[in-house]
Coordinates of C-alpha atoms and ligand atoms in Angstrom, one line a residue:
X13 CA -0.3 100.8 -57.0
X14 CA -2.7 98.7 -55.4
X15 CA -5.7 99.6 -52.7
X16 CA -8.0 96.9 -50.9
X17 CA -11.3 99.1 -50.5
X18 CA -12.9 95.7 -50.7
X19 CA -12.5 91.8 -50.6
X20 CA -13.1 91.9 -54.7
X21 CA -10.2 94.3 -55.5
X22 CA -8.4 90.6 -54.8
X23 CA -8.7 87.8 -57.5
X24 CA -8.5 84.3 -56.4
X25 CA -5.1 84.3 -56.9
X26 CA -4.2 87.4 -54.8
X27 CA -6.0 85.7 -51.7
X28 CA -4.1 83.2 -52.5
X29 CA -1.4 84.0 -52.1
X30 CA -2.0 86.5 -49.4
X31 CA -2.8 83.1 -47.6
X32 CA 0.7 81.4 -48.7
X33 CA 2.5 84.3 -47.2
X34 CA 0.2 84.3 -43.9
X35 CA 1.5 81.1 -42.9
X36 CA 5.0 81.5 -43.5
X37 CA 4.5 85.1 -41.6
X38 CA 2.9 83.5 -39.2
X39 CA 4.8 80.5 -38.6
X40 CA 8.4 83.0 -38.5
X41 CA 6.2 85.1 -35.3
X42 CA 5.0 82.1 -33.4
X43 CA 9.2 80.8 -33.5
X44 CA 10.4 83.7 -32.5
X45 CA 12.4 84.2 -35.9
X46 CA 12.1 88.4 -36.9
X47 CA 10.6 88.8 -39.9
X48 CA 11.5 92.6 -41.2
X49 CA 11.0 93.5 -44.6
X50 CA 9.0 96.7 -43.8
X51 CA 12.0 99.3 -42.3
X52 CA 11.3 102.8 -42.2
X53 CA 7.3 102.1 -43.8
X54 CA 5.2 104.1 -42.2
X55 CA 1.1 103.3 -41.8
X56 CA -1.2 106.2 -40.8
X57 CA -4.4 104.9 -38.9
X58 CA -7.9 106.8 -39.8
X59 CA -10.0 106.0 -37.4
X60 CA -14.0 107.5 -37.7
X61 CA -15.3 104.6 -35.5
X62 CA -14.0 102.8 -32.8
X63 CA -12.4 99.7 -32.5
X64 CA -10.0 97.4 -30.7
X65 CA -8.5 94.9 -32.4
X66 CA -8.2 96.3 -35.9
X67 CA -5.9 99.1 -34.3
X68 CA -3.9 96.9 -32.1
X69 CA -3.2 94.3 -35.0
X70 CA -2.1 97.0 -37.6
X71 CA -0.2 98.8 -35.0
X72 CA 1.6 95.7 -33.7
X73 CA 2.0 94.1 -37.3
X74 CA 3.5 97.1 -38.7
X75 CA 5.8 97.1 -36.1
X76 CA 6.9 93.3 -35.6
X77 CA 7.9 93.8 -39.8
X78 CA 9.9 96.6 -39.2
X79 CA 7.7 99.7 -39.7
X80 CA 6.3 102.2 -37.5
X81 CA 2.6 103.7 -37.6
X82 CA 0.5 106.8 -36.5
X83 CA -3.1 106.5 -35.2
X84 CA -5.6 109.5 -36.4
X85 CA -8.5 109.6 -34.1
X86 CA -11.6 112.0 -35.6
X87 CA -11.9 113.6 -32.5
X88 CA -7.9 114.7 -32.7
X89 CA -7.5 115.3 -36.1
X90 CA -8.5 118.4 -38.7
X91 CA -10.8 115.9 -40.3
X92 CA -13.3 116.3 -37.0
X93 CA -12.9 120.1 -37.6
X94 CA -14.5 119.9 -41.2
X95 CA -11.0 119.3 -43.4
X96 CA -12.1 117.6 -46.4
X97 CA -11.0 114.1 -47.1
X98 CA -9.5 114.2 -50.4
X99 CA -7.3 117.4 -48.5
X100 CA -6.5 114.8 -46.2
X101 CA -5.3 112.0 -48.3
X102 CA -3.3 114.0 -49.8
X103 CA -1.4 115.4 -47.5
X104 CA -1.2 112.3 -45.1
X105 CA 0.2 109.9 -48.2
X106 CA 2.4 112.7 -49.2
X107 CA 4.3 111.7 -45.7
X108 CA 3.6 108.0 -44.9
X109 CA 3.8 104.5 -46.8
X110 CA 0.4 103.0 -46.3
X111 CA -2.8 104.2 -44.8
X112 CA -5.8 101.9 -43.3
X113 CA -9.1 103.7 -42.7
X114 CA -12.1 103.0 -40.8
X115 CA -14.9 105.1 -41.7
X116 CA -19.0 105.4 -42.6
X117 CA -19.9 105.3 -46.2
X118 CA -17.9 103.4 -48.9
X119 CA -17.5 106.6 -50.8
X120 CA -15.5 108.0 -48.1
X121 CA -12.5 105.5 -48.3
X122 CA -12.9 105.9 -52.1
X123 CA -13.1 109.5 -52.6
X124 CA -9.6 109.4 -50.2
X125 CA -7.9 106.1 -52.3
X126 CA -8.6 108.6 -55.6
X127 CA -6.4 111.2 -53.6
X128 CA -3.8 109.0 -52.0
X129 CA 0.1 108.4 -53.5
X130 CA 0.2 105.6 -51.6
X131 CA -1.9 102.0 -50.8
X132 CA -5.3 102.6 -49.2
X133 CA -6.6 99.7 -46.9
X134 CA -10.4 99.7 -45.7
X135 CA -10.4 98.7 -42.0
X136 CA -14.4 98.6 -42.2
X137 CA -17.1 100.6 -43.9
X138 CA -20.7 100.6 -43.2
X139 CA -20.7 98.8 -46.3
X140 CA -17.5 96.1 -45.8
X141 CA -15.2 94.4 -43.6
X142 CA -13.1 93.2 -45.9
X143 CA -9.7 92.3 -43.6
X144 CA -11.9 90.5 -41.1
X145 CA -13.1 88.2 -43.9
X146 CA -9.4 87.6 -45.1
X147 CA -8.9 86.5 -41.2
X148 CA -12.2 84.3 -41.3
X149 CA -11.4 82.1 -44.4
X150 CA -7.7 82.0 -43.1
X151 CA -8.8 80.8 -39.9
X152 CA -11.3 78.4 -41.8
X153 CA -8.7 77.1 -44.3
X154 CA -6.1 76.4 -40.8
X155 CA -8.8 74.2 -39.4
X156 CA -10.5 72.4 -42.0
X157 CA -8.8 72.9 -45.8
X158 CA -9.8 74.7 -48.4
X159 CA -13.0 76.6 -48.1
X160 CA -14.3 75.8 -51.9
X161 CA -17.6 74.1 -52.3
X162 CA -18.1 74.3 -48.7
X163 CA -21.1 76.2 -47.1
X164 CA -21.2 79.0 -44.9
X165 CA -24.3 80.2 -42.8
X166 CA -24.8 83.9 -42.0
X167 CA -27.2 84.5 -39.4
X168 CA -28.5 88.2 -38.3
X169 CA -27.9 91.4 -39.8
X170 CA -26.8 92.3 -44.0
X171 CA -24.4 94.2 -42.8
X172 CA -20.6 95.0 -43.7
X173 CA -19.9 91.7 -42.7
X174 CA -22.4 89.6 -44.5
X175 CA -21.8 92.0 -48.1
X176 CA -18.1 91.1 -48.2
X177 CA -18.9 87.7 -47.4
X178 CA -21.1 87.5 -50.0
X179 CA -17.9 88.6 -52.3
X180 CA -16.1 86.0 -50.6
X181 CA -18.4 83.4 -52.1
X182 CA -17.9 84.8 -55.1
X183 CA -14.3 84.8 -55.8
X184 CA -13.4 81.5 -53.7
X185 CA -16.6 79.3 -54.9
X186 CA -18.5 78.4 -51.8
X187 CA -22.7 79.0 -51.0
X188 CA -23.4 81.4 -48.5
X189 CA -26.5 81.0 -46.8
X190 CA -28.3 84.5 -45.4
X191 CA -31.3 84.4 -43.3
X192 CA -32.1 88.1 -41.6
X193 CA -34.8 88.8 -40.4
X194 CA -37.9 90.8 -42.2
X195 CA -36.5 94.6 -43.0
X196 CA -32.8 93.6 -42.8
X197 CA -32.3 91.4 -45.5
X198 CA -29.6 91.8 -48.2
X199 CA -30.3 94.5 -50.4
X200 CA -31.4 93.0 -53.8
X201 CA -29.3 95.1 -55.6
X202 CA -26.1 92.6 -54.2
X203 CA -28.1 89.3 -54.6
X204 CA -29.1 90.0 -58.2
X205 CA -27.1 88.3 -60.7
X206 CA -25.6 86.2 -57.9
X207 CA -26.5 81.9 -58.6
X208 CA -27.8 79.3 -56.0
X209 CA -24.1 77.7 -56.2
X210 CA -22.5 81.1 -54.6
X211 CA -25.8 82.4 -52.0
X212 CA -29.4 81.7 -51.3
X213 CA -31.6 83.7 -48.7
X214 CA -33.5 81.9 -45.8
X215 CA -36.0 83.6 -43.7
X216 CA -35.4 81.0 -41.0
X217 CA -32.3 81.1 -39.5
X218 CA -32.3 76.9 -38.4
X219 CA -33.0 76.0 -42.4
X220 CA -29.8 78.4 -43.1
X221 CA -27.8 76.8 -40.6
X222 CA -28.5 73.2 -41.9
X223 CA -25.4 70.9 -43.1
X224 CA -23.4 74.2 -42.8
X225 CA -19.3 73.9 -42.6
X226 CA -19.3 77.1 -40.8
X227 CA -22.0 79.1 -39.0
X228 CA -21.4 82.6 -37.9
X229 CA -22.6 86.0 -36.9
X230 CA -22.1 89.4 -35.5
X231 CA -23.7 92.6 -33.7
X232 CA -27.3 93.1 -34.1
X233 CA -26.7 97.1 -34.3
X234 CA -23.6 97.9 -35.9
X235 CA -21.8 101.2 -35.3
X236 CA -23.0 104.1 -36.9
X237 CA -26.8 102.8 -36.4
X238 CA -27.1 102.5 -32.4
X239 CA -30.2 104.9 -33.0
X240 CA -32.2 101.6 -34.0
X241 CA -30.4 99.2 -31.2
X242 CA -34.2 98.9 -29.4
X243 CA -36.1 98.0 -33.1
X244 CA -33.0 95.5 -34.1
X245 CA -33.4 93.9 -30.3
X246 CA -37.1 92.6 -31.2
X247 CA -36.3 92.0 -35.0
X248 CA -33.5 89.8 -33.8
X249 CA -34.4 88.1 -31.0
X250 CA -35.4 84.9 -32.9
X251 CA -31.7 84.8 -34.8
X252 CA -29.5 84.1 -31.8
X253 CA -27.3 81.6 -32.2
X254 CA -27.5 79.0 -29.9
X255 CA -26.8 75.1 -29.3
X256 CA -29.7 74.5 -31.5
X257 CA -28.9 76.0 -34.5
X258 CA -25.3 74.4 -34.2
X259 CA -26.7 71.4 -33.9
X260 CA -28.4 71.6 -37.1
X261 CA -24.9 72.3 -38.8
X262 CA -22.6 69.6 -39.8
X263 CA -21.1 67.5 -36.7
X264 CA -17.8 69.4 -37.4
X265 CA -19.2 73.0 -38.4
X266 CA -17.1 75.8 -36.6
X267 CA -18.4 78.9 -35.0
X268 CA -17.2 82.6 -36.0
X269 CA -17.6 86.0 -34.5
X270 CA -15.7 89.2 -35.3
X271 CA -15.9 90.4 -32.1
X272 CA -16.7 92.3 -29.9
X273 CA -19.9 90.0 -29.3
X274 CA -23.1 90.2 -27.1
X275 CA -23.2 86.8 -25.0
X276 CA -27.2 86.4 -24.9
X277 CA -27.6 88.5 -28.0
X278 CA -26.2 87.5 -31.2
X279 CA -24.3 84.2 -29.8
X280 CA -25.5 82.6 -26.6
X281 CA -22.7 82.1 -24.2
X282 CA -22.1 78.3 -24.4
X283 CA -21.6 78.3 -28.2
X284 CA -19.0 81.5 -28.0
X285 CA -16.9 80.0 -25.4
X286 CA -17.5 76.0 -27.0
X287 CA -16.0 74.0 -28.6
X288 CA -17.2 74.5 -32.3
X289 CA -16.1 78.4 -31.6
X290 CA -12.6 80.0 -33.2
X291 CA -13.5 83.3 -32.0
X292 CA -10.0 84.0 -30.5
X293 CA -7.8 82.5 -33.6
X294 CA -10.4 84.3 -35.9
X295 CA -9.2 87.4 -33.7
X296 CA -5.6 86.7 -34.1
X297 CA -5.4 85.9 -37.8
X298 CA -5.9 89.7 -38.1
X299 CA -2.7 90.3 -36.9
X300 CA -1.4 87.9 -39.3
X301 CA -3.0 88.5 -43.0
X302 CA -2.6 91.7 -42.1
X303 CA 0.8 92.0 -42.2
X304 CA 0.7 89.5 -45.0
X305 CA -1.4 92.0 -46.8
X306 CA 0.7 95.1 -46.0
X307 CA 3.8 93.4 -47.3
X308 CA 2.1 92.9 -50.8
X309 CA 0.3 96.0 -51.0
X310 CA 4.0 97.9 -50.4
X311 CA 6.5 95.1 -51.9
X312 CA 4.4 93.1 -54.1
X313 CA 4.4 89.2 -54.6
X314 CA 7.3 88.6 -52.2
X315 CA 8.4 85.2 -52.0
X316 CA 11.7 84.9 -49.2
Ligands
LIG30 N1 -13.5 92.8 -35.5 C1 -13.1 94.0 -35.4 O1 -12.9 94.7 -36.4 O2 -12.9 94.5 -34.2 P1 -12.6 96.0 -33.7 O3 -13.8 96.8 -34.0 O4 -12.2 95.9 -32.3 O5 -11.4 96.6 -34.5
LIG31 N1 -20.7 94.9 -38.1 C1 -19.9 95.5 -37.0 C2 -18.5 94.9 -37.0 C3 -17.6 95.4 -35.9 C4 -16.2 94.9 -36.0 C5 -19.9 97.0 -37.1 O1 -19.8 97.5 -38.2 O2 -20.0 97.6 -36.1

């Protein structure tokens, strides 16, 4: 049994594949042909943080291959009321197929995969992200090839996002450039032992941007920290990214965003809604590696 608590439980050749079976997934949905494999599966939803469209592309995915799926809100659940989380897991894979969690610390979703019977999926940590960035590089790879050698500019906050792409680079080969600014830089602990080919750190976010393939970003304050949303607004306010840092990029660079996004924040307005920007296929992909990535994590390399 297999869990995906981060991007680097995946070799190369899992992602891979993962991406093989996307497109044909993918390409069965979009004409129209059902796709099934996944009768009478049944994922359970933990969700500690909000979030729209990691709920509505598990939920939906589950059920376009067959399956069915429960949502566990906090708030609604014994887990609010103090149950403890291994009690949880092991009750909940006792009666379902597959559980996705989105929670606060790493060591939550691990201390629940060491108590589950069943595949555990991390649908963000405070630590990693690591669907989203299976839906970034798909969504890169669909537009302009393979992502190898390539380079990829993070600008703004070290945060879930920027740590699994940071494994990304690692297992698939390409630079990641980081610039943050002062106080929120990668922690050194995850840059140590990593070489110039695979990440190198910029305090100014234009040099990071430079000759990049892909330039992209997210929240300033991520959830779980809104307590420091007023010290991140000044720390930020230099890292938007705007026409001018995309102009820096290569002529063909795209733009990504998670989502949600802050128009005027993180991203002006004129780059999220441009051209260069694949915000809304980045947003679909999730619904398609998803279900790509349920169907291994429960059936294996499938290859119909
Ligand atoms: N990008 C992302 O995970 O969005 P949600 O928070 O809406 O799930
Ligand atoms: N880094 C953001 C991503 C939201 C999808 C957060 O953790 O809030």
């Amino acid at each position: 049994m297999k869990h995906f608590l981060q991007l680097r439980d995946f070799s190369r050749d899992e992602i891979e594949h993962l991406f093989k079976r996307t497109r044909v997934i993918k390409d069965r949905f979009k004409n129209y042909i059902a796709y099934q494999p996944l009768v009478d599966r049944m994922l359970a939803m933990v969700f500690e943080k909000s979030s729209t469209r990691t709920r509505v592309s598990f939920e939906a995915g589950m059920f376009q291959m067959g399956g069915a799926s429960i949502v566990l809100n906090m708030g609604d659940t014994q887990l609010g009321r103090g149950e403890p989380i291994e009690d949880v897991a092991r009750v909940v894979s006792r009666m379902v197929d597959i559980v996705m969690i989105r929670t606060f610390e790493q060591t939550i979703i691990e201390r629940f995969a060491a108590h589950s019977r069943v595949p555990v999926i991390n649908g963000l940590t405070n630590e990693y992200h690591p669907c989203q960035i299976l839906a970034d590089i798909y969504t890169f790879v669909e537009h302009r090839g393979s992502i190898t050698g390539r380079t990829v500019a993070w600008i703004g906050d070290s945060n879930n996002m920027c740590n699994t792409w940071l494994q990304a680079a690692r297992i698939l080969d390409f630079k990641l450039n980081i610039a943050s600014p002062p106080g929120y830089e990668l922690e050194p602990a995850r840059a140590s032992g990593v070489d110039r080919a695979h990440l190198e750190l910029f305090s100014d976010p234009l040099a990071a941007s430079k000759g990049a393939d892909l330039v992209t970003t997210d929240v300033w304050t991520s959830m779980g920290f809104e307590a420091e949303t007023d010290d991140r607004k000044s720390a930020f306010a230099a890292f938007m990214v705007d026409a001018e840092m995309m102009a820096v990029a290569r002529p063909d660079a795209l733009f990504m965003h998670c989502l949600p996004a802050h128009r005027g924040e993180e991203v002006s307005a004129d780059v999220l809604e441009g051209p260069q920007s694949v915000v809304w296929e980045e947003a679909e992909n999730r619904l398609h590696v998803q279900k790509a990535l349920m169907e291994y994590l429960l059936l294996g390399k499938v290859d119909t």
